[in-house]
Short mmCIF file of C-alpha atoms and ligand atoms in Angstrom, two decimals:
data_model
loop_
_atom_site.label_atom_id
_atom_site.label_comp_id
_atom_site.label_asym_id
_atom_site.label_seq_id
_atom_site.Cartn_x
_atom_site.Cartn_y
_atom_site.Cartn_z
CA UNK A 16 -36.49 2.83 -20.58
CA UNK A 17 -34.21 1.21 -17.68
CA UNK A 18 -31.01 0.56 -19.83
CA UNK A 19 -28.21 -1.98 -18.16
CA UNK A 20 -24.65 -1.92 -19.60
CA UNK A 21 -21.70 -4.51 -19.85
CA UNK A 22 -18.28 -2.70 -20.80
CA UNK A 23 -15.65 -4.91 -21.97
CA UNK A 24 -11.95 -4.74 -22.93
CA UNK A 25 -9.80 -1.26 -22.10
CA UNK A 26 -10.55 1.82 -20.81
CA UNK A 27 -11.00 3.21 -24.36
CA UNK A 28 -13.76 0.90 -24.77
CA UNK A 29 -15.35 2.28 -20.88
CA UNK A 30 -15.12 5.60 -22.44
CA UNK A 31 -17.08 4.74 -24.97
CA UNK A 32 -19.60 3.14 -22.54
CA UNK A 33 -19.66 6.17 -20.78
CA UNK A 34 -20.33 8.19 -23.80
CA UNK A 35 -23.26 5.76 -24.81
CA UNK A 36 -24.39 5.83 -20.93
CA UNK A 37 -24.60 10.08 -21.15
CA UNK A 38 -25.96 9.73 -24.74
CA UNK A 39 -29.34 7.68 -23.24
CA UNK A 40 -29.47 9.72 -19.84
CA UNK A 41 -29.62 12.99 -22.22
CA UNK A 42 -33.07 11.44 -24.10
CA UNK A 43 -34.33 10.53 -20.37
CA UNK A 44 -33.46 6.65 -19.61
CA UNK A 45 -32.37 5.66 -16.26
CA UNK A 46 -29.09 3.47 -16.15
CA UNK A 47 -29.39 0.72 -14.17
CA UNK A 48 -26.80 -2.00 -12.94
CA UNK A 49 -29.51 -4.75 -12.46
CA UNK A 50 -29.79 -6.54 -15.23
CA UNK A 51 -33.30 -8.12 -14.21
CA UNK A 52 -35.13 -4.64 -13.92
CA UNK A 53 -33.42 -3.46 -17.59
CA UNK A 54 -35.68 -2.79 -20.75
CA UNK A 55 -32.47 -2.97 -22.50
CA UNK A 56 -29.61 -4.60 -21.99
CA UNK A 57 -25.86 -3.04 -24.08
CA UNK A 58 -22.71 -4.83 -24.06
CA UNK A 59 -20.23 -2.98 -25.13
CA UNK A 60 -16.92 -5.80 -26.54
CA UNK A 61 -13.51 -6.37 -26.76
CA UNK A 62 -12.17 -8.67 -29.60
CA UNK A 63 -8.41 -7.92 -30.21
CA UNK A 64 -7.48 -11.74 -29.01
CA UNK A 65 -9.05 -14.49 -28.66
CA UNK A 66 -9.92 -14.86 -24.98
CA UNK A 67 -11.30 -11.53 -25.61
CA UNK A 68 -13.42 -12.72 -27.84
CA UNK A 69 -14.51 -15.48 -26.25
CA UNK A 70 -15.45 -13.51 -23.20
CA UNK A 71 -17.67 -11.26 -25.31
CA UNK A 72 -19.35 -13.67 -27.08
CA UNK A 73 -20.14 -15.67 -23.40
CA UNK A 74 -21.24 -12.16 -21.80
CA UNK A 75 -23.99 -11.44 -25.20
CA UNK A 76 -25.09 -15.34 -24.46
CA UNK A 77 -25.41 -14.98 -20.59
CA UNK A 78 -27.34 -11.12 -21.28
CA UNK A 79 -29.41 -13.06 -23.89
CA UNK A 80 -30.93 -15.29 -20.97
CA UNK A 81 -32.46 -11.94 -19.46
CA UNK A 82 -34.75 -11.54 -22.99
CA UNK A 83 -35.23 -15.19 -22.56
CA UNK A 84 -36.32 -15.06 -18.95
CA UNK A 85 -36.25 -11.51 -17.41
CA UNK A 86 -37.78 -8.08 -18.40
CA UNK A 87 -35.00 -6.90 -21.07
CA UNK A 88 -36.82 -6.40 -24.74
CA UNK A 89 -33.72 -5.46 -26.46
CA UNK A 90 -30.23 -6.75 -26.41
CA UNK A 91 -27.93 -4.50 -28.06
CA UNK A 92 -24.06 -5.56 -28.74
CA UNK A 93 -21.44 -2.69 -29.11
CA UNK A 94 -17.84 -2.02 -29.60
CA UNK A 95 -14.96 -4.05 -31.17
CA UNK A 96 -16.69 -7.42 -31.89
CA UNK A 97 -19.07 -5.68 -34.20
CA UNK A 98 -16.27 -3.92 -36.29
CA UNK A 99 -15.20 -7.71 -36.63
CA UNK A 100 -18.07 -9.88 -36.89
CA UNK A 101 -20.57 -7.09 -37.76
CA UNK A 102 -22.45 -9.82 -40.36
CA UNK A 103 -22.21 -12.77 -38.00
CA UNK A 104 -23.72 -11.82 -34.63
CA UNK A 105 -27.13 -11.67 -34.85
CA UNK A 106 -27.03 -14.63 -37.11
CA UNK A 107 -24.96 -16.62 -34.28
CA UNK A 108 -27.16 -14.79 -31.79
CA UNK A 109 -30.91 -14.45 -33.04
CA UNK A 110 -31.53 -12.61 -29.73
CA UNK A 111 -29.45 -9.71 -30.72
CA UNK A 112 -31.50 -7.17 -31.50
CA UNK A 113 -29.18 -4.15 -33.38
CA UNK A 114 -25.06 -4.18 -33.94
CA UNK A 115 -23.49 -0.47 -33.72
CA UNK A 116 -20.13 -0.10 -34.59
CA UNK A 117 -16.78 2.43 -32.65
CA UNK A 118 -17.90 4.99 -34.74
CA UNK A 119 -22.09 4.58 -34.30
CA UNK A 120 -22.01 5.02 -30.61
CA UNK A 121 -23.97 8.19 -31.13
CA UNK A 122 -26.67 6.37 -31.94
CA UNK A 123 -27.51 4.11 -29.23
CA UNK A 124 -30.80 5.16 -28.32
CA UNK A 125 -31.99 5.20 -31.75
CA UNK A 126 -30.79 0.98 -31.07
CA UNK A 127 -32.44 0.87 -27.71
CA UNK A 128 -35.70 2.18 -28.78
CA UNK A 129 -36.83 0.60 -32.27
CA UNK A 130 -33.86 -0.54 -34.14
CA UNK A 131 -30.95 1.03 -36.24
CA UNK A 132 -32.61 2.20 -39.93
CA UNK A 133 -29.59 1.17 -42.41
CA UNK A 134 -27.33 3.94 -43.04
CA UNK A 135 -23.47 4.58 -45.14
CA UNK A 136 -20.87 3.59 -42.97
CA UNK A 137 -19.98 5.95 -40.47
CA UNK A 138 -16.85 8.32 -40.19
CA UNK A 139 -14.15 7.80 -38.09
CA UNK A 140 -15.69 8.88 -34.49
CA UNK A 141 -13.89 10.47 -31.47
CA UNK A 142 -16.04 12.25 -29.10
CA UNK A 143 -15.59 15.94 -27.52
CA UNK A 144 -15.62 18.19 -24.56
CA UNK A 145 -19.96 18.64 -25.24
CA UNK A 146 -20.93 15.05 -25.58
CA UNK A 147 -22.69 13.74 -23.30
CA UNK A 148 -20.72 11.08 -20.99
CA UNK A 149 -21.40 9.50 -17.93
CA UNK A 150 -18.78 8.08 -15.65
CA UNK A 151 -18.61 4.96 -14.93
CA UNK A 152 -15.58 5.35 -12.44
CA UNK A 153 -15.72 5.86 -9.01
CA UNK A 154 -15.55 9.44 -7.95
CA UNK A 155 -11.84 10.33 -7.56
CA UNK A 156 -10.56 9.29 -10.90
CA UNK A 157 -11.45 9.12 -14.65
CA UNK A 158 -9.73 8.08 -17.83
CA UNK A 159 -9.93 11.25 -20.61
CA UNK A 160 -9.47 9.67 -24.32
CA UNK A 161 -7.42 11.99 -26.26
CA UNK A 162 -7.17 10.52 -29.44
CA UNK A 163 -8.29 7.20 -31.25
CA UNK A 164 -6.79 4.96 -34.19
CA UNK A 165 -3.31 3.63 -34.56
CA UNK A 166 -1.42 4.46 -37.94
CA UNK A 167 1.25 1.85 -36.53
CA UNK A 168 1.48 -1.52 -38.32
CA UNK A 169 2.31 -3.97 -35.94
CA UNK A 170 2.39 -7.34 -37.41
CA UNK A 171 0.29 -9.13 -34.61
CA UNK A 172 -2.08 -6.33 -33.74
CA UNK A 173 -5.55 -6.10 -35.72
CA UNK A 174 -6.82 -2.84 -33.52
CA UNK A 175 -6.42 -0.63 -36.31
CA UNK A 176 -8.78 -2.55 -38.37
CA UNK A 177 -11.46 -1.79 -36.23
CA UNK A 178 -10.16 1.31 -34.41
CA UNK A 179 -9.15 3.00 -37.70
CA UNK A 180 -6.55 5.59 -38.78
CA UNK A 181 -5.37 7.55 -35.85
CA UNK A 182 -7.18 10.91 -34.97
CA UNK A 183 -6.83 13.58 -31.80
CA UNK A 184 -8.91 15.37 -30.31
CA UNK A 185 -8.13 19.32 -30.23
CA UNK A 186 -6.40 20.55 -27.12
CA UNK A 187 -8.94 23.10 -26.04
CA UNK A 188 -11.55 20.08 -26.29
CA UNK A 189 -9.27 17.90 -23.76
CA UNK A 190 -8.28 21.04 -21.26
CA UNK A 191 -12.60 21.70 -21.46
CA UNK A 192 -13.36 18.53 -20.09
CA UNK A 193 -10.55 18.06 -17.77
CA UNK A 194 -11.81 21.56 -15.62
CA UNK A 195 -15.08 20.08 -15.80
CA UNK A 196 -13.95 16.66 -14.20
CA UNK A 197 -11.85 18.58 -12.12
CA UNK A 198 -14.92 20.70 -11.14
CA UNK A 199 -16.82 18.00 -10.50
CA UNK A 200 -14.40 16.95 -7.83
CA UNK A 201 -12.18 14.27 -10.21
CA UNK A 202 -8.64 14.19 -8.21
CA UNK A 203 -6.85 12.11 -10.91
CA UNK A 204 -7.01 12.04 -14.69
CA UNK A 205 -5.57 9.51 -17.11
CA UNK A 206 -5.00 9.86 -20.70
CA UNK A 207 -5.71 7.35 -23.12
CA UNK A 208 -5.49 6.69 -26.81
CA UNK A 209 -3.99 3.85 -29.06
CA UNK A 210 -0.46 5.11 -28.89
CA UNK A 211 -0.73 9.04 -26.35
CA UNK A 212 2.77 9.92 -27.77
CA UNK A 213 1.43 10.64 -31.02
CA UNK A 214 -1.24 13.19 -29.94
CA UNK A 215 -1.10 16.12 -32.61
CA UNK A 216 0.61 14.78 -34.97
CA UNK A 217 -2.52 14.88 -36.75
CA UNK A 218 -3.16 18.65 -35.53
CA UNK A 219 0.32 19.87 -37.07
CA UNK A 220 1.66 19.99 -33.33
CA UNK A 221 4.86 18.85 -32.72
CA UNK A 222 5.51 17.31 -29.37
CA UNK A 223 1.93 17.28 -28.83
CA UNK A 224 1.25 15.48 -25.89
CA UNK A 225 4.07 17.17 -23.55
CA UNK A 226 2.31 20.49 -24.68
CA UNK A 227 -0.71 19.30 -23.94
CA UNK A 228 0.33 17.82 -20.12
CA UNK A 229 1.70 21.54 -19.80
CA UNK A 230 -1.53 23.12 -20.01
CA UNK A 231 -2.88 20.56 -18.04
CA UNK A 232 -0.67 20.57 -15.26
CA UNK A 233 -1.74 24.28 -14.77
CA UNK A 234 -5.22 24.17 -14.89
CA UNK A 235 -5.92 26.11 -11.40
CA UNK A 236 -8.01 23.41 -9.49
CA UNK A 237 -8.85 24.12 -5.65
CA UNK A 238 -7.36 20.55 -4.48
CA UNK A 239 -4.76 18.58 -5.42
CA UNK A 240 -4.53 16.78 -8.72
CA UNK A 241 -2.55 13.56 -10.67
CA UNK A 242 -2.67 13.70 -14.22
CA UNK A 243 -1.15 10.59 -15.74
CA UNK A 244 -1.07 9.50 -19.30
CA UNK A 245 -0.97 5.33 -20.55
CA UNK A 246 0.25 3.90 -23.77
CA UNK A 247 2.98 5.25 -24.67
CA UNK A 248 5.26 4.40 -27.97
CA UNK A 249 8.71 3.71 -27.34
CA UNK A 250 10.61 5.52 -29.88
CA UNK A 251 8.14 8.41 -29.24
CA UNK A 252 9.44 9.26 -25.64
CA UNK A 253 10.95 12.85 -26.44
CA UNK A 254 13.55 14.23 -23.70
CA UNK A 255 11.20 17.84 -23.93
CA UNK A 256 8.30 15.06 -23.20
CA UNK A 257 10.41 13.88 -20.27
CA UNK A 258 11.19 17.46 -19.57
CA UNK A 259 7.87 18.42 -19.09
CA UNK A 260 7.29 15.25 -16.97
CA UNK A 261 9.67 15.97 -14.46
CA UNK A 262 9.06 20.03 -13.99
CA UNK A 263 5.31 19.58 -13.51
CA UNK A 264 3.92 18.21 -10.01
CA UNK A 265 0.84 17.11 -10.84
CA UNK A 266 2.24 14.90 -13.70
CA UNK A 267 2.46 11.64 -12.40
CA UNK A 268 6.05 10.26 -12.86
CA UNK A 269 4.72 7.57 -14.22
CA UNK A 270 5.47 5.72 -17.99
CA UNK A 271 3.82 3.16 -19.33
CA UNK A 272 5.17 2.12 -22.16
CA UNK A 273 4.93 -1.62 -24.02
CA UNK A 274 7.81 -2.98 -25.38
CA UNK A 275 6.43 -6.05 -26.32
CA UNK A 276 9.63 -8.12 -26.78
CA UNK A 277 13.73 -7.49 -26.36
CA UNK A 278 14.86 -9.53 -29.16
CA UNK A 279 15.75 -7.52 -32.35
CA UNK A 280 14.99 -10.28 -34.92
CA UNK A 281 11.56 -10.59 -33.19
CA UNK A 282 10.57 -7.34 -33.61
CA UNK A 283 11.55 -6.72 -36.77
CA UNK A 284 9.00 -9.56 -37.72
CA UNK A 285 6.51 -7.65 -35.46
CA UNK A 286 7.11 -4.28 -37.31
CA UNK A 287 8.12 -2.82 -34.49
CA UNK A 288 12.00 -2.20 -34.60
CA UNK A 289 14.86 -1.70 -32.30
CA UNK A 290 16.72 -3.92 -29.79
CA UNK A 291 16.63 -4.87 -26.22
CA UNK A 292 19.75 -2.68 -26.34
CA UNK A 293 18.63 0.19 -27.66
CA UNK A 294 15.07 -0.17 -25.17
CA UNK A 295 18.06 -0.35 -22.32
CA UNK A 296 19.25 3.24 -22.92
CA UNK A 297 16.07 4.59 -23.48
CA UNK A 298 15.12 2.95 -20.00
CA UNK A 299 18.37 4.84 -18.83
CA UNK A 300 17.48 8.09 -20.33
CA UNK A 301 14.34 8.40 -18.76
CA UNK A 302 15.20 7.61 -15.24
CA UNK A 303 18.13 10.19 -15.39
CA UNK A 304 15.69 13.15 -16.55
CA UNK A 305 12.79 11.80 -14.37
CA UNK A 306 13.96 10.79 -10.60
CA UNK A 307 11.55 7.99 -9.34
CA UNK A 308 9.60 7.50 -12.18
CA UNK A 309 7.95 4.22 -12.45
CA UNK A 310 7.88 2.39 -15.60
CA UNK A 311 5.21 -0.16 -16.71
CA UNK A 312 5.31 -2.34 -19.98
CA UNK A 313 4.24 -5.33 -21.58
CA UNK A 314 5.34 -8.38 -23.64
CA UNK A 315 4.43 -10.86 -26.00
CA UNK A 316 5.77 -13.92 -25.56
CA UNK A 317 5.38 -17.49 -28.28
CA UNK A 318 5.33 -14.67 -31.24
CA UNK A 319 6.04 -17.14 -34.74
CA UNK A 320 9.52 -17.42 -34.99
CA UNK A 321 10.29 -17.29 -31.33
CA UNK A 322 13.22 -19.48 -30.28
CA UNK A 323 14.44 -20.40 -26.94
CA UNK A 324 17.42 -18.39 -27.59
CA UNK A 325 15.07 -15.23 -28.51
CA UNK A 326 12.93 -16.42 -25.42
CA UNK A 327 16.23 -16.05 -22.89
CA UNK A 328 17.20 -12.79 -24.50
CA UNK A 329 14.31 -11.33 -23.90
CA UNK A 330 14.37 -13.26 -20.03
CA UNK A 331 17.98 -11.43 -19.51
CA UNK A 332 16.27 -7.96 -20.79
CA UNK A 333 13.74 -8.29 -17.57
CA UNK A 334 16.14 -8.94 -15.35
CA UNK A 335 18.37 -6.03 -16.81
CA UNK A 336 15.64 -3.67 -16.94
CA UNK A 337 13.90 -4.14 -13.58
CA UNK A 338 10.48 -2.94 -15.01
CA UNK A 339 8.27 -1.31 -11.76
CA UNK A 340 5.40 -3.06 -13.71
CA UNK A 341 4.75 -5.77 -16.04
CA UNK A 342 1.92 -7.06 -18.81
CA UNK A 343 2.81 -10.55 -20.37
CA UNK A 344 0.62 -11.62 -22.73
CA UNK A 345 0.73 -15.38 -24.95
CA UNK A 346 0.60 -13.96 -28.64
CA UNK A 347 -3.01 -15.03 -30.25
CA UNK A 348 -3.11 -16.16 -33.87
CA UNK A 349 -5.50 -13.59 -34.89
CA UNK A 350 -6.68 -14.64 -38.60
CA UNK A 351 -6.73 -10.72 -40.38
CA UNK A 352 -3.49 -10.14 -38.72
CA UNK A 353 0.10 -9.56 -40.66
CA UNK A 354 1.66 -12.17 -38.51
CA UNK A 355 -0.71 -14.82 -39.05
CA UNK A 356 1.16 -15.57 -42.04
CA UNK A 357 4.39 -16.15 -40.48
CA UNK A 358 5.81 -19.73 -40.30
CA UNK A 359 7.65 -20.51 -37.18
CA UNK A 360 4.42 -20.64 -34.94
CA UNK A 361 4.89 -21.71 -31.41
CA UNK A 362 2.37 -24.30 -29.57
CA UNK A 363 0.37 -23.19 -27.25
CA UNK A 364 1.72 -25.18 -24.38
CA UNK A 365 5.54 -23.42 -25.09
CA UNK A 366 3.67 -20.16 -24.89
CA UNK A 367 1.94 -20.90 -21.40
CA UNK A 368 5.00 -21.83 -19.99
CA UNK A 369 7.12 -18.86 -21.27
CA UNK A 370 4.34 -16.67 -20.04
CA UNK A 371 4.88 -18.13 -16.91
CA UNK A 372 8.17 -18.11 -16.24
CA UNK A 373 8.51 -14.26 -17.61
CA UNK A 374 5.75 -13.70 -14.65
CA UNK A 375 7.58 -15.61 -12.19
CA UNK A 376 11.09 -13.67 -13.11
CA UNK A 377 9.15 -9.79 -12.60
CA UNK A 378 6.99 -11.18 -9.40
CA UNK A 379 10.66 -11.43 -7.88
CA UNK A 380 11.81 -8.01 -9.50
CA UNK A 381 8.07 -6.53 -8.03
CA UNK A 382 8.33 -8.37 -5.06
CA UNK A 383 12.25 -6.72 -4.03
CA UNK A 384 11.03 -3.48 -5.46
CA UNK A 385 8.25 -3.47 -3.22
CA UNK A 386 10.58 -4.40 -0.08
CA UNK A 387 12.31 -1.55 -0.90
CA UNK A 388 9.39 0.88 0.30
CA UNK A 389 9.37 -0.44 3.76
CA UNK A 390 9.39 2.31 6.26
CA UNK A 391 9.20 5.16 3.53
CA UNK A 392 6.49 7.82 4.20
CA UNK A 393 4.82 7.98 0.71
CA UNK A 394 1.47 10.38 -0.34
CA UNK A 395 -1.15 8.03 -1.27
CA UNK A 396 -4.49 8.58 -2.99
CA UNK A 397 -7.28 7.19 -0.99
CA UNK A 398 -9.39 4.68 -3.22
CA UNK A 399 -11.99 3.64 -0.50
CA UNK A 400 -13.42 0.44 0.77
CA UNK A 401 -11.53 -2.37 -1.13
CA UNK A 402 -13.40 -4.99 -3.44
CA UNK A 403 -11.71 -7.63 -1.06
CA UNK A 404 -13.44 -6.91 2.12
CA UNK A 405 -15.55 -3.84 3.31
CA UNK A 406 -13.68 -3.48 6.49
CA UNK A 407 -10.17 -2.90 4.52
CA UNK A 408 -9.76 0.54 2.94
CA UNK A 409 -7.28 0.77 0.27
CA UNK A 410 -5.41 3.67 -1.66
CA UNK A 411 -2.90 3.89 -4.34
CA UNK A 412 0.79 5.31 -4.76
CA UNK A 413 1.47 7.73 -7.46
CA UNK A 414 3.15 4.61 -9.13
CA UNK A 415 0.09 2.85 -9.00
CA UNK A 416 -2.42 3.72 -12.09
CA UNK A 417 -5.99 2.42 -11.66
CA UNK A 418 -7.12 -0.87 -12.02
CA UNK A 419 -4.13 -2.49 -13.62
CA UNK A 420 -1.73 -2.30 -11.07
CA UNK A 421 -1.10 -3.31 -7.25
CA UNK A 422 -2.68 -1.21 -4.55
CA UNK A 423 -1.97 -0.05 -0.86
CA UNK A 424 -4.12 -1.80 2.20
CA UNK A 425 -4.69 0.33 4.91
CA UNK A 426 -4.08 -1.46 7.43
CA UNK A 427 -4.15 1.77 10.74
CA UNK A 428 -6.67 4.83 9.28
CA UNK A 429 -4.77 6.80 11.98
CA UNK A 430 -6.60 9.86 13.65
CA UNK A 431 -9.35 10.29 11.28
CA UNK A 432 -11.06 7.71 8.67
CA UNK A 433 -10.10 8.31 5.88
CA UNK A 434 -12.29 9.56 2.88
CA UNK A 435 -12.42 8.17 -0.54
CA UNK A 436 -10.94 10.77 -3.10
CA UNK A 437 -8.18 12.70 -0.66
CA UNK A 438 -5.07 12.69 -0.59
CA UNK A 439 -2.64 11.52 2.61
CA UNK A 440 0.58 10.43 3.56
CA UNK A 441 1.16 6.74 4.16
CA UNK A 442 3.62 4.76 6.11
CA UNK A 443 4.58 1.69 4.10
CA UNK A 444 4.60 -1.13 6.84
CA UNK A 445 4.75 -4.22 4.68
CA UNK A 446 5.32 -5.60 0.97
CA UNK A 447 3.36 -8.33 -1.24
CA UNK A 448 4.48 -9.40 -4.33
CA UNK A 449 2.20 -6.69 -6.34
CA UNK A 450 0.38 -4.51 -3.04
CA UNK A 451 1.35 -3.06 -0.11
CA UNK A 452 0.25 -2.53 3.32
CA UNK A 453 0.75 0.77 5.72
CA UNK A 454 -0.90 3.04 8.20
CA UNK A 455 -2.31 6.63 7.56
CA UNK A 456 0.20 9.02 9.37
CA UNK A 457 -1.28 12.65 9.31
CA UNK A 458 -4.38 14.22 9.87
CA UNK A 459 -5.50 16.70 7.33
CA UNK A 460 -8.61 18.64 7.51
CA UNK A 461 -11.46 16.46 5.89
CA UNK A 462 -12.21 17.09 2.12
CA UNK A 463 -15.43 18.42 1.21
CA UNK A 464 -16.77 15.31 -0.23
CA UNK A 465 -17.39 15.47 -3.99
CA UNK A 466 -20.10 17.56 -5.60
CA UNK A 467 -22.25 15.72 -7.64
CA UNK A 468 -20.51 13.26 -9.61
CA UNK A 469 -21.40 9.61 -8.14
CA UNK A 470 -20.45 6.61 -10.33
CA UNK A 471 -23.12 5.01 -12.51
CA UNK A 472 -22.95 1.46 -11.45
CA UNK A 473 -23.01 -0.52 -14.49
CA UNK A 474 -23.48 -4.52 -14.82
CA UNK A 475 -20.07 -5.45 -15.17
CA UNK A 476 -16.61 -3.86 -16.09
CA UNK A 477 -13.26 -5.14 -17.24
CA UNK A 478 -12.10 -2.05 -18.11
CA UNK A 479 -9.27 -3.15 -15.85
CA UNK A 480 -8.36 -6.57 -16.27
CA UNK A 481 -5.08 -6.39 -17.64
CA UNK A 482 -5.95 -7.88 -20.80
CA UNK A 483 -5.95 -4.66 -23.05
CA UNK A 484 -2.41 -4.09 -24.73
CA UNK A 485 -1.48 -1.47 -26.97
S1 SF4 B 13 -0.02 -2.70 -30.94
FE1 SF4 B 13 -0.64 -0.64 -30.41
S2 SF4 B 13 0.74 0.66 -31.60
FE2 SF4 B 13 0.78 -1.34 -32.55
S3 SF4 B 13 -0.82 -1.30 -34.14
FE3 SF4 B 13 -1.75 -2.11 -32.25
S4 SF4 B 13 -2.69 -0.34 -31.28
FE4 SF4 B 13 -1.17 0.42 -32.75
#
């Protein structure tokens, strides 16, 4: 069969996608990204907030159209939807043809060829270093997911219902795959997982992520390599953690890390603890062990209870913190959530306007940040030709992760074009709010281009879209 595939929501969910994608290609179906020419059409949803939800319910309707009108026979929905609505789709959506759940993604084909025979629920899922995955990425960079589930119980979050109790993978199964991608000419990993700073805690490890960025950071590769790691838990940021960070080159200085809000009496209601206070020494603590590290978080602003007061504290916390990057989200009544029983909720237009004015404060804080960078000479990863116009290459700094942050226009190649996937040192020329522009200023000795690994276009991917929160 010719198989076409939407992935929505994070990059956990695109990992999943990708495992689904490598699970088909292993029984013999070609992947395509034309969703006229597919057999079968997968989409692969987000639902932890409502315009996520929304979105994935439009994208099954608009797929639907090509079994109304085009070639597809089967229309199969995926992902975090069904772990929410697994009863209602295909009654909503009579051209659905099978549901499969986070943990069924296994068995995909058995949904894209005749149908899904009913079976017990499935056990938690997390895939390994043998399964077969296909990346959906372009060549130079891939996300590894090394663990799944969130034991956390964040008042406004509902992931955990349909992500389930939190679960690593075992180190040797992470360090497998990352030589392979590495081997397959990968230059930049990133880790992901509900919450990264609890990796092994499951395992009996203790401080098991900065043991597992050791190993990785000295995996012998023949080129040069960024390892980064997303989604981090505040009050798990160990200093061996930050340790680790700082004494390893190929770790990207790099922490992301949401917050979600400054106000104490607001996150206790969230279940999160702590104090804008207490996030301002940590902030501290981590730029004195690790020089020039960039840190990225996100907020929720209009959570119930939220006054203006609580608001402006959490305004003045920006400001203090000068945050390299910033998330803001409007909080989302979602109905199997803790905090949908709170009183105190705030109307939607309050929440649009805080939003706004929280993104208005860190586009100034981004924009002088940015400035800053003028005239440095900085090593850049080259990205290739940029989604806003062929003619303009881009490439990202080290403080730039994939897809959710700004990026760097290249605006003189220099000597030699540049190739998509090396490395090369930058002159920053000029600052945007969010991306910068510079010229190319050395001339290496071209890479030898990738080995085998090309991209497998699929339909459509948000796995960037900064809509996924922790
Ligand atoms: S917000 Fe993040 S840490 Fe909290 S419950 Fe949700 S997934 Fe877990």
């Amino acid at each position: 069969m010719k198989i076409g595939f939407v992935s929505l929501g994070c990059p956990k969910n695109l990992v999943d996608t990708e495992v689904m994608m490598g699970t088909l290609a292993a029984r013999g179906h070609v992947l395509t990204a034309n969703p006229e020419e597919a057999d079968a059409i997968v989409v692969n949803t987000c639902s932890f907030i409502d315009p996520a939800k929304q979105e994935s319910v439009d994208t099954i309707l608009e797929m639907a159209e090509y079994k109304r009108r085009g070639r597809a026979r089967r229309l199969i929905v995926a992902g975090c939807l069904v772990e929410r609505f697994r009863g209602d789709i295909r009654a909503a959506i009579p051209e659905v043809d099978a549901v499969i759940g986070t943990n069924e993604i296994e068995r995909i084909a058995e949904a894209c060829e005749h149908g899904l025979e009913p079976q017990p629920e499935a056990a938690p899922y997390l895939y390994h270093d043998l399964t077969p995955r296909l990346l959906a990425t372009p060549r130079h960079y891939a996300y590894i997911k090394i663990n799944e589930g969130c034991d956390h119980p964040c008042s406004f979050c509902v992931i955990p219902q349909f992500r389930g109790r939190f679960r690593s993978r075992r180190p040797e199964s992470v360090l497998a795959e990352a030589r392979a991608l590495f081997a397959q000419g990968v230059r930049e990993i990133n880790l992901i997982g509900q919450d990264t700073t609890a990796y092994g805690d499951d395992l009996g490890m203790k401080d098991g992520l900065a043991t597992l960025l050791e190993h990785l950071a000295r995996i012998d590769t023949p080129h040069r390599k960024w390892i980064r790691f997303l989604y981090c838990y505040p009050n798990r940021i160990s200093t061996r953690l930050l340790d680790v960070l700082a004494a390893h080159d190929p770790l990207v200085k790099y922490i992301d890390m949401p917050l979600q809000h400054a106000s104490a009496r607001i996150l206790k209601r969230m279940k999160r603890g702590s104090s804008g206070e207490i996030f301002l020494r940590l902030l501290e603590r981590i730029r004195r062990h690790v020089p020039g590290v960039a840190i990225r978080t996100s907020m929720i602003v209009g959570f119930p209870g939220e006054t203006e007061q609580d608001f402006e504290e959490l305004c003045q916390f920006v400001e203090a913190a000068q945050f390299d990057r910033l998330g803001v989200f409007g909080y989302s009544d979602e109905e199997t959530s803790a905090s949908y029983h709170l009183d105190g909720k705030v109307d939607r237009r309050t929440i649009y306007n805080r939003r706004r004015r929280l993104m208005a404060i860190q586009r100034k804080i981004s924009r002088r940040r940015n400035r800053e960078l003028v005239g440095r000479e900085m090593e850049v990863l080259v990205e290739g030709p940029s989604p806003e116009s062929e003619l303009l290459w881009q490439a990202r700094l080290a403080s730039q992760a994939p897809d959710i942050d700004g990026v760097c226009y290249i605006s003189d190649p220099g000597p030699r074009a540049p190739q998509q996937g090396e490395f090369r040192r930058m002159r920053i020329r000029r600052a945007h709010d969010y991306d910068l522009v510079g010229d190319l200023v050395d001339n290496p000795p071209p890479v030898a281009a990738a080995p085998a690994h090309s991209p497998f276009r699929i339909i459509h991917s948000t796995a960037g879209r900064p809509h996924a929160h922790q």
